[in-house]
PDB file of C-alpha atoms in Angstrom:
ATOM      1  CA  MET I   1      -1.945  25.468 -11.105  1.00  0.00           C
ATOM      2  CA  THR I   2       0.173  28.643 -11.076  1.00  0.00           C
ATOM      3  CA  THR I   3       2.019  30.480 -14.183  1.00  0.00           C
ATOM      4  CA  ASP I   4       5.423  32.073 -13.640  1.00  0.00           C
ATOM      5  CA  ILE I   5       4.905  35.736 -14.753  1.00  0.00           C
ATOM      6  CA  ASP I   6       8.277  35.732 -16.280  1.00  0.00           C
ATOM      7  CA  GLY I   7       6.971  33.052 -18.638  1.00  0.00           C
ATOM      8  CA  PHE I   8       4.243  35.372 -20.128  1.00  0.00           C
ATOM      9  CA  ALA I   9       6.420  38.294 -20.458  1.00  0.00           C
ATOM     10  CA  GLY I  10       9.040  36.045 -22.247  1.00  0.00           C
ATOM     11  CA  ARG I  11       6.830  34.479 -24.419  1.00  0.00           C
ATOM     12  CA  LEU I  12       5.469  37.704 -25.596  1.00  0.00           C
ATOM     13  CA  LYS I  13       9.030  38.865 -26.516  1.00  0.00           C
ATOM     14  CA  ARG I  14      10.024  35.773 -28.049  1.00  0.00           C
ATOM     15  CA  ARG I  15       6.784  35.556 -30.237  1.00  0.00           C
ATOM     16  CA  GLU I  16       6.486  31.788 -29.503  1.00  0.00           C
ATOM     17  CA  ASN I  17       4.286  30.115 -32.140  1.00  0.00           C
ATOM     18  CA  GLY I  18       4.227  33.217 -34.373  1.00  0.00           C
ATOM     19  CA  GLY I  19       2.629  35.369 -31.600  1.00  0.00           C
ATOM     20  CA  MET I  20      -0.124  35.062 -28.841  1.00  0.00           C
ATOM     21  CA  ILE I  21      -3.918  34.722 -29.137  1.00  0.00           C
ATOM     22  CA  ALA I  22      -5.884  35.786 -25.981  1.00  0.00           C
ATOM     23  CA  ALA I  23      -9.674  35.237 -25.397  1.00  0.00           C
ATOM     24  CA  TRP I  24     -11.319  38.583 -24.676  1.00  0.00           C
ATOM     25  CA  ILE I  25     -14.398  38.433 -22.121  1.00  0.00           C
ATOM     26  CA  GLY I  26     -16.805  41.299 -21.304  1.00  0.00           C
ATOM     27  CA  ALA I  27     -19.408  39.178 -19.552  1.00  0.00           C
ATOM     28  CA  PRO I  28     -18.574  39.202 -15.532  1.00  0.00           C
ATOM     29  CA  ASP I  29     -18.949  35.511 -15.125  1.00  0.00           C
ATOM     30  CA  PRO I  30     -16.016  33.758 -13.873  1.00  0.00           C
ATOM     31  CA  LEU I  31     -17.459  30.287 -15.026  1.00  0.00           C
ATOM     32  CA  LEU I  32     -17.369  31.398 -18.600  1.00  0.00           C
ATOM     33  CA  VAL I  33     -13.885  32.332 -17.991  1.00  0.00           C
ATOM     34  CA  ASN I  34     -12.935  28.969 -16.813  1.00  0.00           C
ATOM     35  CA  HIS I  35     -14.540  27.310 -20.035  1.00  0.00           C
ATOM     36  CA  LEU I  36     -12.863  29.527 -22.462  1.00  0.00           C
ATOM     37  CA  SER I  37      -9.480  29.214 -20.411  1.00  0.00           C
ATOM     38  CA  GLN I  38      -9.647  25.580 -21.125  1.00  0.00           C
ATOM     39  CA  GLU I  39      -9.278  26.136 -24.925  1.00  0.00           C
ATOM     40  CA  ALA I  40      -6.053  26.790 -26.838  1.00  0.00           C
ATOM     41  CA  PHE I  41      -6.111  30.595 -26.115  1.00  0.00           C
ATOM     42  CA  ASP I  42      -2.524  31.793 -24.718  1.00  0.00           C
ATOM     43  CA  ALA I  43      -4.162  34.198 -22.495  1.00  0.00           C
ATOM     44  CA  VAL I  44      -7.559  35.767 -21.153  1.00  0.00           C
ATOM     45  CA  VAL I  45      -8.408  39.416 -21.206  1.00  0.00           C
ATOM     46  CA  LEU I  46     -10.886  40.695 -18.802  1.00  0.00           C
ATOM     47  CA  ASP I  47     -12.464  43.690 -20.248  1.00  0.00           C
ATOM     48  CA  MET I  48     -13.477  46.260 -17.436  1.00  0.00           C
ATOM     49  CA  GLN I  49     -13.723  49.035 -19.906  1.00  0.00           C
ATOM     50  CA  HIS I  50     -16.864  48.057 -21.913  1.00  0.00           C
ATOM     51  CA  GLY I  51     -17.535  44.776 -20.195  1.00  0.00           C
ATOM     52  CA  MET I  52     -19.479  44.572 -17.040  1.00  0.00           C
ATOM     53  CA  TRP I  53     -16.680  43.306 -14.395  1.00  0.00           C
ATOM     54  CA  ASP I  54     -16.247  45.035 -11.040  1.00  0.00           C
ATOM     55  CA  MET I  55     -13.210  44.312  -8.968  1.00  0.00           C
ATOM     56  CA  ALA I  56     -14.779  41.443  -6.818  1.00  0.00           C
ATOM     57  CA  SER I  57     -15.927  39.499 -10.029  1.00  0.00           C
ATOM     58  CA  ALA I  58     -12.560  40.337 -11.906  1.00  0.00           C
ATOM     59  CA  ALA I  59     -10.456  38.900  -9.325  1.00  0.00           C
ATOM     60  CA  ASN I  60     -12.500  35.692  -9.267  1.00  0.00           C
ATOM     61  CA  GLY I  61     -12.226  35.873 -12.878  1.00  0.00           C
ATOM     62  CA  ILE I  62      -8.299  36.187 -12.695  1.00  0.00           C
ATOM     63  CA  ALA I  63      -8.315  33.208 -10.263  1.00  0.00           C
ATOM     64  CA  GLN I  64     -10.255  31.135 -12.793  1.00  0.00           C
ATOM     65  CA  VAL I  65      -7.642  32.044 -15.680  1.00  0.00           C
ATOM     66  CA  ARG I  66      -4.877  31.252 -13.056  1.00  0.00           C
ATOM     67  CA  LEU I  67      -6.296  27.575 -12.385  1.00  0.00           C
ATOM     68  CA  THR I  68      -5.617  26.518 -15.929  1.00  0.00           C
ATOM     69  CA  GLY I  69      -1.922  27.987 -15.793  1.00  0.00           C
ATOM     70  CA  LYS I  70      -2.490  30.853 -18.103  1.00  0.00           C
ATOM     71  CA  PRO I  71      -1.827  34.524 -17.620  1.00  0.00           C
ATOM     72  CA  ALA I  72      -4.868  36.749 -16.985  1.00  0.00           C
ATOM     73  CA  ILE I  73      -4.792  40.426 -18.312  1.00  0.00           C
ATOM     74  CA  ALA I  74      -7.213  43.186 -17.356  1.00  0.00           C
ATOM     75  CA  ARG I  75      -8.099  46.257 -19.519  1.00  0.00           C
ATOM     76  CA  ILE I  76      -9.170  48.939 -17.077  1.00  0.00           C
ATOM     77  CA  PRO I  77     -11.729  51.714 -17.635  1.00  0.00           C
ATOM     78  CA  VAL I  78     -10.434  55.008 -19.029  1.00  0.00           C
ATOM     79  CA  ALA I  79      -8.107  56.732 -16.967  1.00  0.00           C
ATOM     80  CA  ASP I  80      -8.745  54.328 -13.964  1.00  0.00           C
ATOM     81  CA  PHE I  81      -5.319  53.884 -12.843  1.00  0.00           C
ATOM     82  CA  ALA I  82      -5.951  53.086  -9.313  1.00  0.00           C
ATOM     83  CA  SER I  83      -7.734  49.822 -10.480  1.00  0.00           C
ATOM     84  CA  ALA I  84      -4.609  48.662 -12.177  1.00  0.00           C
ATOM     85  CA  SER I  85      -2.644  48.242  -9.286  1.00  0.00           C
ATOM     86  CA  ARG I  86      -5.289  46.487  -7.659  1.00  0.00           C
ATOM     87  CA  LEU I  87      -5.657  44.107 -10.198  1.00  0.00           C
ATOM     88  CA  LEU I  88      -2.116  43.349 -10.474  1.00  0.00           C
ATOM     89  CA  ASP I  89      -2.338  42.874  -6.689  1.00  0.00           C
ATOM     90  CA  ALA I  90      -5.285  40.377  -7.315  1.00  0.00           C
ATOM     91  CA  GLY I  91      -2.790  38.416  -9.708  1.00  0.00           C
ATOM     92  CA  ALA I  92      -3.224  39.908 -13.161  1.00  0.00           C
ATOM     93  CA  SER I  93      -0.156  39.307 -15.271  1.00  0.00           C
ATOM     94  CA  ALA I  94      -0.882  42.410 -17.347  1.00  0.00           C
ATOM     95  CA  ILE I  95      -2.692  45.885 -17.630  1.00  0.00           C
ATOM     96  CA  ILE I  96      -4.100  47.205 -20.810  1.00  0.00           C
ATOM     97  CA  ALA I  97      -5.114  51.016 -20.218  1.00  0.00           C
ATOM     98  CA  PRO I  98      -7.623  52.610 -22.689  1.00  0.00           C
ATOM     99  CA  MET I  99      -6.866  56.274 -24.464  1.00  0.00           C
ATOM    100  CA  ILE I 100      -3.415  56.930 -23.636  1.00  0.00           C
ATOM    101  CA  ASN I 101      -2.775  59.846 -25.749  1.00  0.00           C
ATOM    102  CA  SER I 102       0.479  61.473 -24.712  1.00  0.00           C
ATOM    103  CA  ALA I 103       3.776  60.629 -22.992  1.00  0.00           C
ATOM    104  CA  ASP I 104       2.076  62.183 -19.704  1.00  0.00           C
ATOM    105  CA  ASP I 105      -0.667  59.638 -19.898  1.00  0.00           C
ATOM    106  CA  ALA I 106       1.790  57.092 -20.120  1.00  0.00           C
ATOM    107  CA  ARG I 107       3.860  57.977 -17.178  1.00  0.00           C
ATOM    108  CA  ALA I 108       0.560  58.270 -14.908  1.00  0.00           C
ATOM    109  CA  LEU I 109      -0.158  54.490 -16.165  1.00  0.00           C
ATOM    110  CA  VAL I 110       3.246  53.448 -15.187  1.00  0.00           C
ATOM    111  CA  LYS I 111       2.919  55.207 -11.760  1.00  0.00           C
ATOM    112  CA  ALA I 112       0.401  52.845 -10.819  1.00  0.00           C
ATOM    113  CA  THR I 113       1.547  49.721 -12.337  1.00  0.00           C
ATOM    114  CA  LYS I 114       5.081  49.611 -11.511  1.00  0.00           C
ATOM    115  CA  TYR I 115       7.375  50.017  -8.130  1.00  0.00           C
ATOM    116  CA  PRO I 116       9.672  52.428  -7.464  1.00  0.00           C
ATOM    117  CA  PRO I 117      11.824  53.530  -8.998  1.00  0.00           C
ATOM    118  CA  LEU I 118       9.938  53.633 -12.126  1.00  0.00           C
ATOM    119  CA  GLY I 119       6.445  54.032 -10.493  1.00  0.00           C
ATOM    120  CA  GLU I 120       4.493  54.479  -7.238  1.00  0.00           C
ATOM    121  CA  ARG I 121       2.847  51.373  -6.932  1.00  0.00           C
ATOM    122  CA  SER I 122       1.806  50.708  -3.693  1.00  0.00           C
ATOM    123  CA  TRP I 123       2.791  47.311  -1.990  1.00  0.00           C
ATOM    124  CA  GLY I 124      -0.252  44.891  -1.264  1.00  0.00           C
ATOM    125  CA  PRO I 125      -0.115  41.887  -3.802  1.00  0.00           C
ATOM    126  CA  SER I 126      -1.530  39.167  -1.102  1.00  0.00           C
ATOM    127  CA  LEU I 127      -3.235  37.285  -3.988  1.00  0.00           C
ATOM    128  CA  ALA I 128      -0.607  38.015  -6.513  1.00  0.00           C
ATOM    129  CA  LEU I 129       1.755  36.219  -4.141  1.00  0.00           C
ATOM    130  CA  ASN I 130      -0.755  33.255  -3.830  1.00  0.00           C
ATOM    131  CA  HIS I 131      -0.942  32.665  -7.398  1.00  0.00           C
ATOM    132  CA  PHE I 132       2.437  33.237  -8.680  1.00  0.00           C
ATOM    133  CA  GLY I 133       3.878  31.155  -5.521  1.00  0.00           C
ATOM    134  CA  ILE I 134       6.773  33.214  -4.931  1.00  0.00           C
ATOM    135  CA  ALA I 135       8.223  35.041  -1.928  1.00  0.00           C
ATOM    136  CA  ALA I 136       7.278  38.676  -1.343  1.00  0.00           C
ATOM    137  CA  ASP I 137      10.859  39.776  -1.655  1.00  0.00           C
ATOM    138  CA  GLU I 138      11.145  38.147  -5.138  1.00  0.00           C
ATOM    139  CA  TYR I 139       8.110  39.759  -6.195  1.00  0.00           C
ATOM    140  CA  LEU I 140       9.082  42.873  -5.283  1.00  0.00           C
ATOM    141  CA  GLN I 141      12.783  42.761  -6.779  1.00  0.00           C
ATOM    142  CA  GLY I 142      11.031  41.271 -10.216  1.00  0.00           C
ATOM    143  CA  ALA I 143       7.761  42.735 -10.691  1.00  0.00           C
ATOM    144  CA  ASN I 144       8.813  45.727 -12.580  1.00  0.00           C
ATOM    145  CA  GLY I 145      10.455  43.743 -14.985  1.00  0.00           C
ATOM    146  CA  LEU I 146       7.758  40.826 -15.110  1.00  0.00           C
ATOM    147  CA  THR I 147       4.404  42.655 -15.098  1.00  0.00           C
ATOM    148  CA  VAL I 148       3.266  44.004 -18.528  1.00  0.00           C
ATOM    149  CA  THR I 149       2.052  47.387 -18.774  1.00  0.00           C
ATOM    150  CA  ILE I 150       0.247  48.205 -22.096  1.00  0.00           C
ATOM    151  CA  ALA I 151      -0.745  51.434 -23.845  1.00  0.00           C
ATOM    152  CA  MET I 152      -3.762  51.639 -25.908  1.00  0.00           C
ATOM    153  CA  VAL I 153      -3.340  53.625 -28.982  1.00  0.00           C
ATOM    154  CA  GLU I 154      -6.701  54.589 -30.539  1.00  0.00           C
ATOM    155  CA  THR I 155      -6.799  58.315 -31.340  1.00  0.00           C
ATOM    156  CA  ARG I 156      -4.876  60.793 -33.620  1.00  0.00           C
ATOM    157  CA  ALA I 157      -3.423  62.186 -30.819  1.00  0.00           C
ATOM    158  CA  ALA I 158      -1.872  58.734 -29.785  1.00  0.00           C
ATOM    159  CA  LEU I 159      -0.685  58.164 -33.140  1.00  0.00           C
ATOM    160  CA  ASP I 160       1.199  61.394 -33.217  1.00  0.00           C
ATOM    161  CA  ALA I 161       2.594  60.760 -29.869  1.00  0.00           C
ATOM    162  CA  ILE I 162       3.353  56.963 -30.430  1.00  0.00           C
ATOM    163  CA  ASP I 163       7.117  57.443 -30.208  1.00  0.00           C
ATOM    164  CA  GLU I 164       6.802  59.205 -27.034  1.00  0.00           C
ATOM    165  CA  ILE I 165       4.590  56.991 -25.497  1.00  0.00           C
ATOM    166  CA  LEU I 166       7.053  54.092 -26.483  1.00  0.00           C
ATOM    167  CA  ALA I 167       9.858  55.968 -25.030  1.00  0.00           C
ATOM    168  CA  VAL I 168       8.389  55.945 -21.586  1.00  0.00           C
ATOM    169  CA  ASP I 169      10.339  53.708 -19.361  1.00  0.00           C
ATOM    170  CA  GLY I 170       7.689  51.221 -18.012  1.00  0.00           C
ATOM    171  CA  ILE I 171       5.471  51.194 -20.924  1.00  0.00           C
ATOM    172  CA  ASP I 172       6.209  47.311 -22.378  1.00  0.00           C
ATOM    173  CA  GLY I 173       4.151  47.697 -25.249  1.00  0.00           C
ATOM    174  CA  ILE I 174       0.987  49.252 -27.298  1.00  0.00           C
ATOM    175  CA  PHE I 175      -2.369  47.777 -27.902  1.00  0.00           C
ATOM    176  CA  VAL I 176      -4.005  49.271 -31.103  1.00  0.00           C
ATOM    177  CA  GLY I 177      -7.842  49.618 -30.903  1.00  0.00           C
ATOM    178  CA  PRO I 178      -8.993  49.288 -34.469  1.00  0.00           C
ATOM    179  CA  SER I 179     -12.659  50.328 -33.757  1.00  0.00           C
ATOM    180  CA  ASP I 180     -12.035  53.795 -32.070  1.00  0.00           C
ATOM    181  CA  LEU I 181      -8.909  54.178 -34.151  1.00  0.00           C
ATOM    182  CA  SER I 182     -11.144  53.983 -37.260  1.00  0.00           C
ATOM    183  CA  ILE I 183     -13.658  56.265 -35.844  1.00  0.00           C
ATOM    184  CA  ALA I 184     -10.845  58.832 -35.046  1.00  0.00           C
ATOM    185  CA  LEU I 185      -9.182  58.557 -38.532  1.00  0.00           C
ATOM    186  CA  SER I 186     -12.590  59.264 -40.387  1.00  0.00           C
ATOM    187  CA  ASN I 187     -13.357  62.254 -38.033  1.00  0.00           C
ATOM    188  CA  GLY I 188     -16.411  60.221 -36.603  1.00  0.00           C
ATOM    189  CA  ALA I 189     -17.565  59.275 -40.175  1.00  0.00           C
ATOM    190  CA  ARG I 190     -17.439  55.766 -40.046  1.00  0.00           C
ATOM    191  CA  LEU I 191     -16.637  52.356 -38.072  1.00  0.00           C
ATOM    192  CA  ALA I 192     -14.224  50.385 -40.137  1.00  0.00           C
ATOM    193  CA  PRO I 193     -11.624  48.430 -37.985  1.00  0.00           C
ATOM    194  CA  ASP I 194     -11.089  46.036 -40.867  1.00  0.00           C
ATOM    195  CA  SER I 195     -10.206  48.872 -43.375  1.00  0.00           C
ATOM    196  CA  ALA I 196      -7.260  49.635 -45.462  1.00  0.00           C
ATOM    197  CA  ALA I 197      -6.411  52.781 -43.280  1.00  0.00           C
ATOM    198  CA  ILE I 198      -6.125  50.592 -40.222  1.00  0.00           C
ATOM    199  CA  ASP I 199      -3.889  48.140 -42.061  1.00  0.00           C
ATOM    200  CA  GLN I 200      -1.567  51.046 -43.048  1.00  0.00           C
ATOM    201  CA  THR I 201      -1.709  52.414 -39.384  1.00  0.00           C
ATOM    202  CA  LEU I 202      -1.072  48.991 -38.060  1.00  0.00           C
ATOM    203  CA  ALA I 203       2.165  48.476 -40.154  1.00  0.00           C
ATOM    204  CA  HIS I 204       3.320  51.894 -38.975  1.00  0.00           C
ATOM    205  CA  ALA I 205       2.885  50.842 -35.346  1.00  0.00           C
ATOM    206  CA  VAL I 206       4.645  47.385 -35.666  1.00  0.00           C
ATOM    207  CA  ALA I 207       7.566  49.281 -37.362  1.00  0.00           C
ATOM    208  CA  ARG I 208       7.724  51.981 -34.268  1.00  0.00           C
ATOM    209  CA  CYS I 209       7.170  49.386 -31.677  1.00  0.00           C
ATOM    210  CA  ARG I 210      10.058  47.307 -33.299  1.00  0.00           C
ATOM    211  CA  ALA I 211      12.481  50.453 -33.226  1.00  0.00           C
ATOM    212  CA  HIS I 212      11.718  50.783 -29.540  1.00  0.00           C
ATOM    213  CA  GLY I 213      12.080  47.169 -28.709  1.00  0.00           C
ATOM    214  CA  LYS I 214       8.284  47.081 -27.350  1.00  0.00           C
ATOM    215  CA  LEU I 215       5.469  44.749 -27.878  1.00  0.00           C
ATOM    216  CA  ILE I 216       2.416  45.358 -30.131  1.00  0.00           C
ATOM    217  CA  CYS I 217      -1.086  43.954 -29.390  1.00  0.00           C
ATOM    218  CA  ALA I 218      -4.408  44.477 -31.013  1.00  0.00           C
ATOM    219  CA  PHE I 219      -8.012  43.605 -31.221  1.00  0.00           C
ATOM    220  CA  GLY I 220      -9.086  41.701 -34.464  1.00  0.00           C
ATOM    221  CA  THR I 221     -12.862  41.208 -35.025  1.00  0.00           C
ATOM    222  CA  ASP I 222     -12.679  37.569 -35.720  1.00  0.00           C
ATOM    223  CA  GLY I 223     -10.074  34.406 -36.317  1.00  0.00           C
ATOM    224  CA  GLU I 224      -9.328  35.600 -39.690  1.00  0.00           C
ATOM    225  CA  ARG I 225      -8.330  39.094 -38.793  1.00  0.00           C
ATOM    226  CA  ALA I 226      -6.497  38.013 -36.160  1.00  0.00           C
ATOM    227  CA  GLY I 227      -4.530  35.748 -38.234  1.00  0.00           C
ATOM    228  CA  GLN I 228      -3.774  38.646 -40.548  1.00  0.00           C
ATOM    229  CA  PHE I 229      -2.468  40.640 -37.553  1.00  0.00           C
ATOM    230  CA  LEU I 230      -0.063  37.831 -36.597  1.00  0.00           C
ATOM    231  CA  LYS I 231       1.131  37.643 -40.157  1.00  0.00           C
ATOM    232  CA  LEU I 232       1.820  41.502 -39.789  1.00  0.00           C
ATOM    233  CA  GLY I 233       4.083  40.693 -36.668  1.00  0.00           C
ATOM    234  CA  LEU I 234       2.152  41.598 -33.862  1.00  0.00           C
ATOM    235  CA  ASP I 235       2.608  39.875 -30.583  1.00  0.00           C
ATOM    236  CA  LEU I 236      -0.424  39.319 -29.185  1.00  0.00           C
ATOM    237  CA  VAL I 237      -3.839  39.300 -30.640  1.00  0.00           C
ATOM    238  CA  ILE I 238      -7.682  39.051 -29.802  1.00  0.00           C
ATOM    239  CA  ALA I 239      -9.618  36.762 -32.340  1.00  0.00           C
ATOM    240  CA  GLY I 240     -13.139  38.344 -31.537  1.00  0.00           C
ATOM    241  CA  ALA I 241     -15.057  39.036 -28.232  1.00  0.00           C
ATOM    242  CA  GLU I 242     -16.724  36.064 -26.401  1.00  0.00           C
ATOM    243  CA  THR I 243     -20.324  37.318 -27.302  1.00  0.00           C
ATOM    244  CA  ALA I 244     -19.384  37.166 -30.995  1.00  0.00           C
ATOM    245  CA  GLN I 245     -17.854  33.893 -30.808  1.00  0.00           C
ATOM    246  CA  LEU I 246     -21.015  32.447 -28.544  1.00  0.00           C
ATOM    247  CA  ARG I 247     -23.409  33.974 -31.110  1.00  0.00           C
ATOM    248  CA  ALA I 248     -21.291  32.637 -34.279  1.00  0.00           C
ATOM    249  CA  GLY I 249     -21.213  29.093 -32.418  1.00  0.00           C
ATOM    250  CA  ALA I 250     -25.045  29.416 -31.818  1.00  0.00           C
ATOM    251  CA  ARG I 251     -25.953  30.384 -35.394  1.00  0.00           C
ATOM    252  CA  ALA I 252     -23.460  27.667 -36.993  1.00  0.00           C
ATOM    253  CA  ALA I 253     -25.281  24.790 -34.805  1.00  0.00           C
ATOM    254  CA  ILE I 254     -29.025  26.078 -35.612  1.00  0.00           C
ATOM    255  CA  THR I 255     -28.006  26.343 -39.305  1.00  0.00           C
ATOM    256  CA  THR I 256     -26.439  22.891 -39.411  1.00  0.00           C
ATOM    257  CA  ALA I 257     -29.543  21.228 -37.583  1.00  0.00           C
ATOM    258  CA  ARG I 258     -31.969  23.258 -40.034  1.00  0.00           C
ATOM    259  CA  LYS I 259     -29.943  21.854 -43.072  1.00  0.00           C
ATOM    260  CA  ILE I 260     -29.740  18.226 -41.762  1.00  0.00           C
ATOM    261  CA  ALA I 261     -33.506  18.168 -40.986  1.00  0.00           C
ATOM    262  CA  ALA I 262     -34.231  19.555 -44.239  1.00  0.00           C
ATOM    263  CA  SER I 263     -32.281  17.121 -46.247  1.00  0.00           C
TER     264      SER I 263
END
């Protein structure tokens, strides 16, 4: 099954069902991607920054997501803009780029993810054409408006430059990283992604994104936090990483078994 990439961009902008929830996977196992893609996630993110994906496994992971008719998103390593265009060629619907701290960083990202005249993305989307089921000319003409380029805001510098980043033509939105942002806001004193300071920053970021007509996404540590983000008005959220969900499920099963056995 293929997914029209326009469907993903359009749903993000319309905030269907009050916003989208994406799976977040760092373990480089396409079969794990297949299993989580079967659940009621709206999209799947492959984390290549802190996860262990390489290009070959990521291409296979993207294919597994596409089999379920859902959009695949890839978070690239810091400043690895060359991989962004390759992942789009492999069929990714969106790119998340970490540590975008200035308008210059944002423009460099756009160069890799958008075709001329916006950027300098090189032609070669053979797998993308297969996944999307469209002709080459159609993909070329529509790709800049249909692929989604997302800059991560997770430092003081990025917060100070948020309007300049959002104003860059070709940046479709931002992704707030609460963990790194909490470290930055506390000058390295603490890790507090669920703090009031982050809530205040997110509210400001939502307002700036709405002013620019751009998307806003963020990483939630669990389902409760993700729900709070959706209520705040975010367009796409994460409800925890796959490792946390796996271990939480295991703990719940073990606790239930022990409780029943002791009763």
